[in-house]
Amino acid sequence: PPRSTLFPYTTLFRSATPLALQEPVPAGRSLVIGGLVKKEYRLSSYTLNKFATARIRTREVSPSGEYEGAYVYTGIPLYNILEGVTPQKPGNAPFDRPLDMAVVFQSSSGKTAWFSYGELVMTDDRHPCMLAFHRRQVLPSKDPEKYTKNKYRDDLRGLRLVCPRDQDTARYLDDVEKITLTVLRTPDDMLPVMKKGAECASRGIFIIEEDAGKPVSFAGAARQKASGWVRIGHGRGYKGISKAEGYGLRGVLKKNFRACRPDKFFLFVACDGYRVLFSGREIFFTNDGASYLIVDTLDGRKATGNYMLAPVDDYFVDRDVWGLSHIVMLDAR
């Protein structure tokens, strides 16, 4: 039979223009990456065009719950940018890895959006946060020229921070010009000192809010389970496929922190000083956050170190905190 009979769409795609086209970063875009990094990075449009890009669709809702439209973005996933950036802390830092760092995006108008370092580099690729450089409306097939439900009609004029994991656009940011890696102020005198290679166990979890502490309460917190948890470490690779059981993280935080809000940050610290920072928005306003656990049982046995923070939907397990002993609520500043 003729080829057109076997592949009826061959002629169509030869004559039509595909909607998903490779689009370059427009001239005049630039990005500075600074703060706690080995060197300051200055990326021009020419350099940004070297990065691998992605094309994603969004359905955007404002923080007040108003529909803002549906769009297709082309941009650079932030993981692709940050994996080439070398964080560098002062020599006297209480923790020498970047997992307790925050990442601040700043626009040309001075507006900022705050993230944890881990939510940008340790999560998977299903809904990547990106710096978009092209935007197109998603329009209905019937009378698209009459459609008025999309707030934005034009293409982007700068780099737009797009966060499809978030439930609303509170952390979306137009015309991003700078990324800064930083750390938040922490009550280090109340936290364990880092001891690499130390074997320890948590004797309980201590909650710290506004430099005041108290033991954690699990009363009223729902139990949750996770199965088929594929555990892969960034440094040492495959660790197993596990079943975990414990308390839902959202419930524990809401129960124990008086001023618990999504705009806060939460620092989780192990008995050996290992630290991981999470934004409140990733915990409370993403689908992944609903799966986060404080685990006490792993594969039918007591968890190593008694308690373990387990963000089970992360790609890497580096944000697991074995021997969890302290949780600190922090402000973005």
Coordinates of C-alpha atoms in Angstrom, one line a residue:
P1 CA 0.0 0.0 0.0
P2 CA 1.2 3.6 -0.5
R3 CA 3.0 5.3 2.4
S4 CA 0.3 7.9 2.8
T5 CA -2.2 5.1 3.6
L6 CA 0.1 3.6 6.3
F7 CA 1.0 7.0 7.8
P8 CA -2.0 9.3 7.1
Y9 CA -0.5 12.3 9.0
T10 CA 2.8 12.3 6.9
T11 CA 1.4 14.8 4.4
L12 CA -0.1 17.0 7.1
F13 CA 3.2 17.4 9.0
R14 CA 5.1 18.1 5.7
S15 CA 2.8 21.0 4.9
A16 CA 1.9 22.4 8.3
T17 CA 4.0 24.3 10.8
P18 CA 4.5 22.4 14.0
L19 CA 3.4 24.3 17.1
A20 CA 6.4 23.1 19.2
L21 CA 9.3 24.8 17.6
Q22 CA 12.9 25.3 18.9
E23 CA 13.0 29.0 20.0
P24 CA 16.1 30.9 20.9
V25 CA 16.6 33.2 23.8
P26 CA 16.0 36.7 22.4
A27 CA 18.9 39.2 22.3
G28 CA 19.3 41.5 25.3
R29 CA 18.4 39.0 28.0
S30 CA 20.9 38.7 30.9
L31 CA 21.2 37.1 34.3
V32 CA 23.6 37.5 37.2
I33 CA 24.1 34.8 39.8
G34 CA 25.8 35.8 43.0
G35 CA 25.8 35.6 46.8
L36 CA 27.4 32.6 48.4
V37 CA 29.0 31.2 45.2
K38 CA 32.6 30.5 44.2
K39 CA 32.4 33.3 41.7
E40 CA 29.8 35.6 40.3
Y41 CA 28.2 34.4 37.1
R42 CA 27.1 36.8 34.4
L43 CA 25.0 35.1 31.6
S44 CA 24.2 36.9 28.4
S45 CA 21.6 35.8 25.8
Y46 CA 24.4 34.1 23.9
T47 CA 25.4 32.0 27.0
L48 CA 21.7 31.3 28.0
N49 CA 21.2 29.8 24.5
K50 CA 23.7 27.1 25.4
F51 CA 21.4 25.6 28.1
A52 CA 19.0 22.8 27.4
T53 CA 15.4 24.2 27.3
A54 CA 11.9 22.8 28.1
R55 CA 8.4 23.5 26.9
I56 CA 5.7 23.4 29.5
R57 CA 2.0 24.3 29.8
T58 CA 0.6 26.1 32.8
R59 CA -2.9 26.9 34.2
E60 CA -2.3 30.0 36.4
V61 CA -4.3 31.1 39.4
S62 CA -3.6 34.3 41.4
P63 CA -2.9 34.1 45.2
S64 CA -6.5 35.4 45.7
G65 CA -7.9 32.6 43.6
E66 CA -8.6 34.4 40.4
Y67 CA -8.0 32.6 37.1
E68 CA -5.1 34.3 35.1
G69 CA -5.0 32.1 32.1
A70 CA -3.4 29.1 30.4
Y71 CA -0.1 29.4 28.6
V72 CA 2.8 27.5 26.9
Y73 CA 6.2 28.6 28.0
T74 CA 9.7 27.9 26.6
G75 CA 12.5 28.3 29.0
I76 CA 15.5 27.0 30.9
P77 CA 14.7 24.7 33.9
L78 CA 16.5 26.1 36.9
Y79 CA 18.1 22.8 37.7
N80 CA 20.0 23.1 34.4
I81 CA 21.4 26.5 35.5
L82 CA 22.1 25.7 39.2
E83 CA 23.8 22.4 38.5
G84 CA 26.6 24.5 36.9
V85 CA 26.9 26.9 39.8
T86 CA 29.3 26.2 42.7
P87 CA 27.9 27.3 46.1
Q88 CA 30.6 28.5 48.6
K89 CA 29.9 29.2 52.2
P90 CA 32.3 31.0 54.7
G91 CA 34.8 28.7 56.4
N92 CA 33.0 29.1 59.7
A93 CA 29.6 28.0 58.4
P94 CA 27.9 25.5 60.7
F95 CA 27.1 23.3 57.7
D96 CA 29.3 23.0 54.7
R97 CA 26.7 21.8 52.1
P98 CA 24.2 23.9 50.1
L99 CA 21.1 22.0 51.3
D100 CA 20.3 24.6 54.0
M101 CA 20.6 27.5 51.5
A102 CA 17.9 29.8 50.1
V103 CA 17.7 31.0 46.5
V104 CA 16.4 34.5 45.9
F105 CA 15.2 35.7 42.5
Q106 CA 15.1 39.5 41.9
S107 CA 13.3 41.4 39.1
S108 CA 14.3 44.7 37.5
S109 CA 11.7 46.4 39.7
G110 CA 13.2 45.0 42.9
K111 CA 10.5 42.4 43.6
T112 CA 11.8 39.0 45.0
A113 CA 10.7 35.4 45.1
W114 CA 12.3 32.9 47.6
F115 CA 12.9 29.2 47.3
S116 CA 14.9 26.6 49.1
Y117 CA 18.0 25.4 47.2
G118 CA 16.8 21.8 47.5
E119 CA 13.4 22.3 45.9
L120 CA 15.1 23.5 42.7
V121 CA 17.8 20.8 42.4
M122 CA 16.7 17.7 44.3
T123 CA 13.1 17.4 43.0
D124 CA 12.2 15.6 39.8
D125 CA 11.5 16.9 36.4
R126 CA 7.8 16.6 36.2
H127 CA 7.0 20.3 36.8
P128 CA 10.3 22.1 36.5
C129 CA 10.6 25.7 37.8
M130 CA 12.1 27.6 34.9
L131 CA 13.2 31.0 33.6
A132 CA 11.0 31.3 30.6
F133 CA 11.8 33.5 27.6
H134 CA 8.8 32.8 25.4
R135 CA 5.1 32.6 26.2
R136 CA 2.1 31.7 24.0
Q137 CA -1.5 31.6 25.0
V138 CA -3.4 28.3 25.1
L139 CA -6.5 29.1 23.1
P140 CA -9.7 27.1 22.4
S141 CA -10.1 25.7 18.9
K142 CA -13.5 27.4 18.5
D143 CA -13.3 31.2 17.9
P144 CA -9.9 31.6 19.3
E145 CA -9.8 35.3 18.2
K146 CA -12.7 36.0 20.5
Y147 CA -11.3 34.4 23.6
T148 CA -10.6 36.8 26.5
K149 CA -9.9 34.6 29.5
N150 CA -6.1 34.9 29.4
K151 CA -4.8 37.8 31.3
Y152 CA -1.6 38.0 29.3
R153 CA -1.7 38.3 25.5
D154 CA 1.8 39.3 24.6
D155 CA 5.1 37.4 24.5
L156 CA 7.6 37.9 27.3
R157 CA 9.9 40.9 27.3
G158 CA 12.4 39.4 29.8
L159 CA 13.0 36.3 31.8
R160 CA 9.8 35.1 33.7
L161 CA 10.2 32.9 36.7
V162 CA 7.5 30.1 36.2
C163 CA 6.7 27.7 39.1
P164 CA 4.3 25.0 37.8
R165 CA 4.6 23.0 41.0
D166 CA 3.0 25.9 43.0
Q167 CA -0.8 26.1 43.3
D168 CA -0.8 29.8 42.6
T169 CA 1.4 32.5 41.0
A170 CA 2.7 34.1 44.2
R171 CA 6.2 33.1 43.3
Y172 CA 6.0 33.8 39.6
L173 CA 8.2 36.8 38.8
D174 CA 8.6 38.9 35.6
D175 CA 11.9 40.3 34.2
V176 CA 14.2 38.4 36.5
E177 CA 17.7 39.8 36.4
K178 CA 19.5 38.3 39.4
I179 CA 19.7 35.1 41.4
T180 CA 21.3 35.1 44.9
L181 CA 22.3 32.1 47.0
T182 CA 22.1 32.9 50.7
V183 CA 21.4 31.4 54.1
L184 CA 18.8 32.5 56.6
R185 CA 19.5 33.5 60.2
T186 CA 19.5 30.4 62.4
P187 CA 19.7 29.9 66.2
D188 CA 23.0 27.9 65.9
D189 CA 23.6 27.9 69.7
M190 CA 20.4 25.7 70.0
L191 CA 21.3 23.3 67.3
P192 CA 23.7 20.2 67.1
V193 CA 27.2 20.9 65.8
M194 CA 28.1 19.1 62.5
K195 CA 30.0 15.9 63.0
K196 CA 30.7 14.1 59.8
G197 CA 30.5 10.4 60.0
A198 CA 29.1 10.4 63.5
E199 CA 26.6 7.7 64.4
C200 CA 23.8 9.0 66.6
A201 CA 20.1 8.7 67.2
S202 CA 17.5 11.2 67.9
R203 CA 16.1 11.1 71.5
G204 CA 13.2 13.2 70.4
I205 CA 12.4 16.2 68.1
F206 CA 12.8 19.7 69.4
I207 CA 10.7 22.5 67.9
I208 CA 12.2 26.0 67.7
E209 CA 10.1 29.1 67.0
E210 CA 11.4 32.6 67.5
D211 CA 14.4 31.2 69.4
A212 CA 12.1 29.4 71.9
G213 CA 12.0 25.6 72.0
K214 CA 9.7 22.8 73.0
P215 CA 9.4 19.0 72.4
V216 CA 7.4 18.0 69.4
S217 CA 3.8 16.7 69.8
F218 CA 2.4 14.1 67.4
A219 CA -1.0 14.2 69.0
G220 CA -3.6 14.6 66.3
A221 CA -1.1 14.3 63.4
A222 CA -2.3 11.7 60.8
R223 CA -0.2 8.6 60.1
Q224 CA 0.8 8.1 56.5
K225 CA 2.5 5.4 54.4
A226 CA 4.6 5.4 51.3
S227 CA 5.5 2.3 49.3
G228 CA 7.6 1.7 46.2
W229 CA 9.9 4.6 47.3
V230 CA 12.9 4.4 44.9
R231 CA 15.8 5.8 46.9
I232 CA 18.7 7.2 44.8
G233 CA 21.5 9.4 46.4
H234 CA 23.2 12.2 44.5
G235 CA 26.6 11.1 45.7
R236 CA 26.4 7.3 46.0
G237 CA 23.5 6.2 43.8
Y238 CA 20.9 3.5 44.4
K239 CA 19.9 2.7 48.0
G240 CA 16.9 0.5 47.6
I241 CA 13.1 0.5 47.1
S242 CA 11.4 0.9 50.4
K243 CA 8.2 1.1 52.4
A244 CA 8.0 3.9 54.9
E245 CA 5.5 4.8 57.6
G246 CA 5.2 7.8 59.9
Y247 CA 3.4 11.2 60.4
G248 CA 2.4 13.5 57.7
L249 CA 4.7 16.5 57.8
R250 CA 2.1 19.1 57.1
G251 CA 0.0 18.1 60.1
V252 CA 3.1 18.0 62.5
L253 CA 4.1 21.5 61.5
K254 CA 0.6 23.0 61.8
K255 CA 0.2 21.3 65.2
N256 CA 3.5 22.5 66.6
F257 CA 4.2 25.9 65.2
R258 CA 2.0 28.7 66.4
A259 CA 2.7 31.0 63.5
C260 CA 2.9 28.3 60.8
R261 CA 2.4 29.8 57.4
P262 CA 3.4 29.0 53.8
D263 CA 5.6 32.1 53.6
K264 CA 7.9 30.7 56.3
F265 CA 10.9 28.4 55.9
F266 CA 11.6 25.3 57.9
L267 CA 15.1 24.0 58.8
F268 CA 15.4 20.3 59.6
V269 CA 18.5 19.3 61.6
A270 CA 19.8 15.9 62.5
C271 CA 21.6 14.8 65.7
D272 CA 24.9 14.9 63.7
G273 CA 24.4 18.4 62.5
Y274 CA 23.1 17.6 58.9
R275 CA 20.8 20.4 57.8
V276 CA 18.1 20.8 55.1
L277 CA 16.0 23.8 54.4
F278 CA 12.4 23.7 52.9
S279 CA 10.2 26.5 51.9
G280 CA 6.7 26.5 53.4
R281 CA 5.3 26.9 50.0
E282 CA 6.8 23.6 48.7
I283 CA 5.5 21.8 51.8
F284 CA 2.0 23.3 51.9
F285 CA 1.3 24.4 48.3
T286 CA 2.6 21.6 46.1
N287 CA 1.4 18.1 45.5
D288 CA 4.7 16.7 46.5
G289 CA 4.4 18.4 49.9
A290 CA 1.4 16.2 50.7
S291 CA 3.6 13.1 50.6
Y292 CA 6.3 14.4 53.0
L293 CA 6.7 12.3 56.1
I294 CA 8.4 12.2 59.4
V295 CA 9.2 8.5 59.3
D296 CA 9.6 6.2 62.3
T297 CA 9.3 2.9 60.5
L298 CA 11.3 1.9 57.3
D299 CA 10.9 -1.5 55.7
G300 CA 9.2 -2.8 58.8
R301 CA 12.0 -1.8 61.2
K302 CA 12.6 1.3 63.3
A303 CA 14.1 4.0 61.2
T304 CA 17.8 4.7 61.5
G305 CA 18.3 7.3 64.1
N306 CA 14.7 6.8 65.4
Y307 CA 13.2 9.7 63.3
M308 CA 13.7 10.6 59.7
L309 CA 12.5 13.4 57.5
A310 CA 11.4 11.8 54.2
P311 CA 10.4 13.9 51.1
V312 CA 9.6 10.8 49.3
D313 CA 8.7 12.4 45.9
D314 CA 12.2 14.0 45.6
Y315 CA 14.4 12.6 42.8
F316 CA 17.4 12.3 45.1
V317 CA 17.3 11.3 48.7
D318 CA 19.8 13.9 49.9
R319 CA 17.1 15.9 51.6
D320 CA 16.3 12.9 53.9
V321 CA 17.4 13.7 57.4
W322 CA 18.3 10.6 59.5
G323 CA 18.2 11.1 63.2
L324 CA 16.0 14.1 63.0
S325 CA 16.3 16.1 66.2
H326 CA 15.3 19.7 65.5
I327 CA 12.9 21.6 63.4
V328 CA 13.3 25.4 63.2
M329 CA 10.8 27.8 61.6
L330 CA 12.5 30.8 59.9
D331 CA 11.7 34.0 58.1
A332 CA 12.9 34.9 54.6
R333 CA 15.4 37.7 55.1

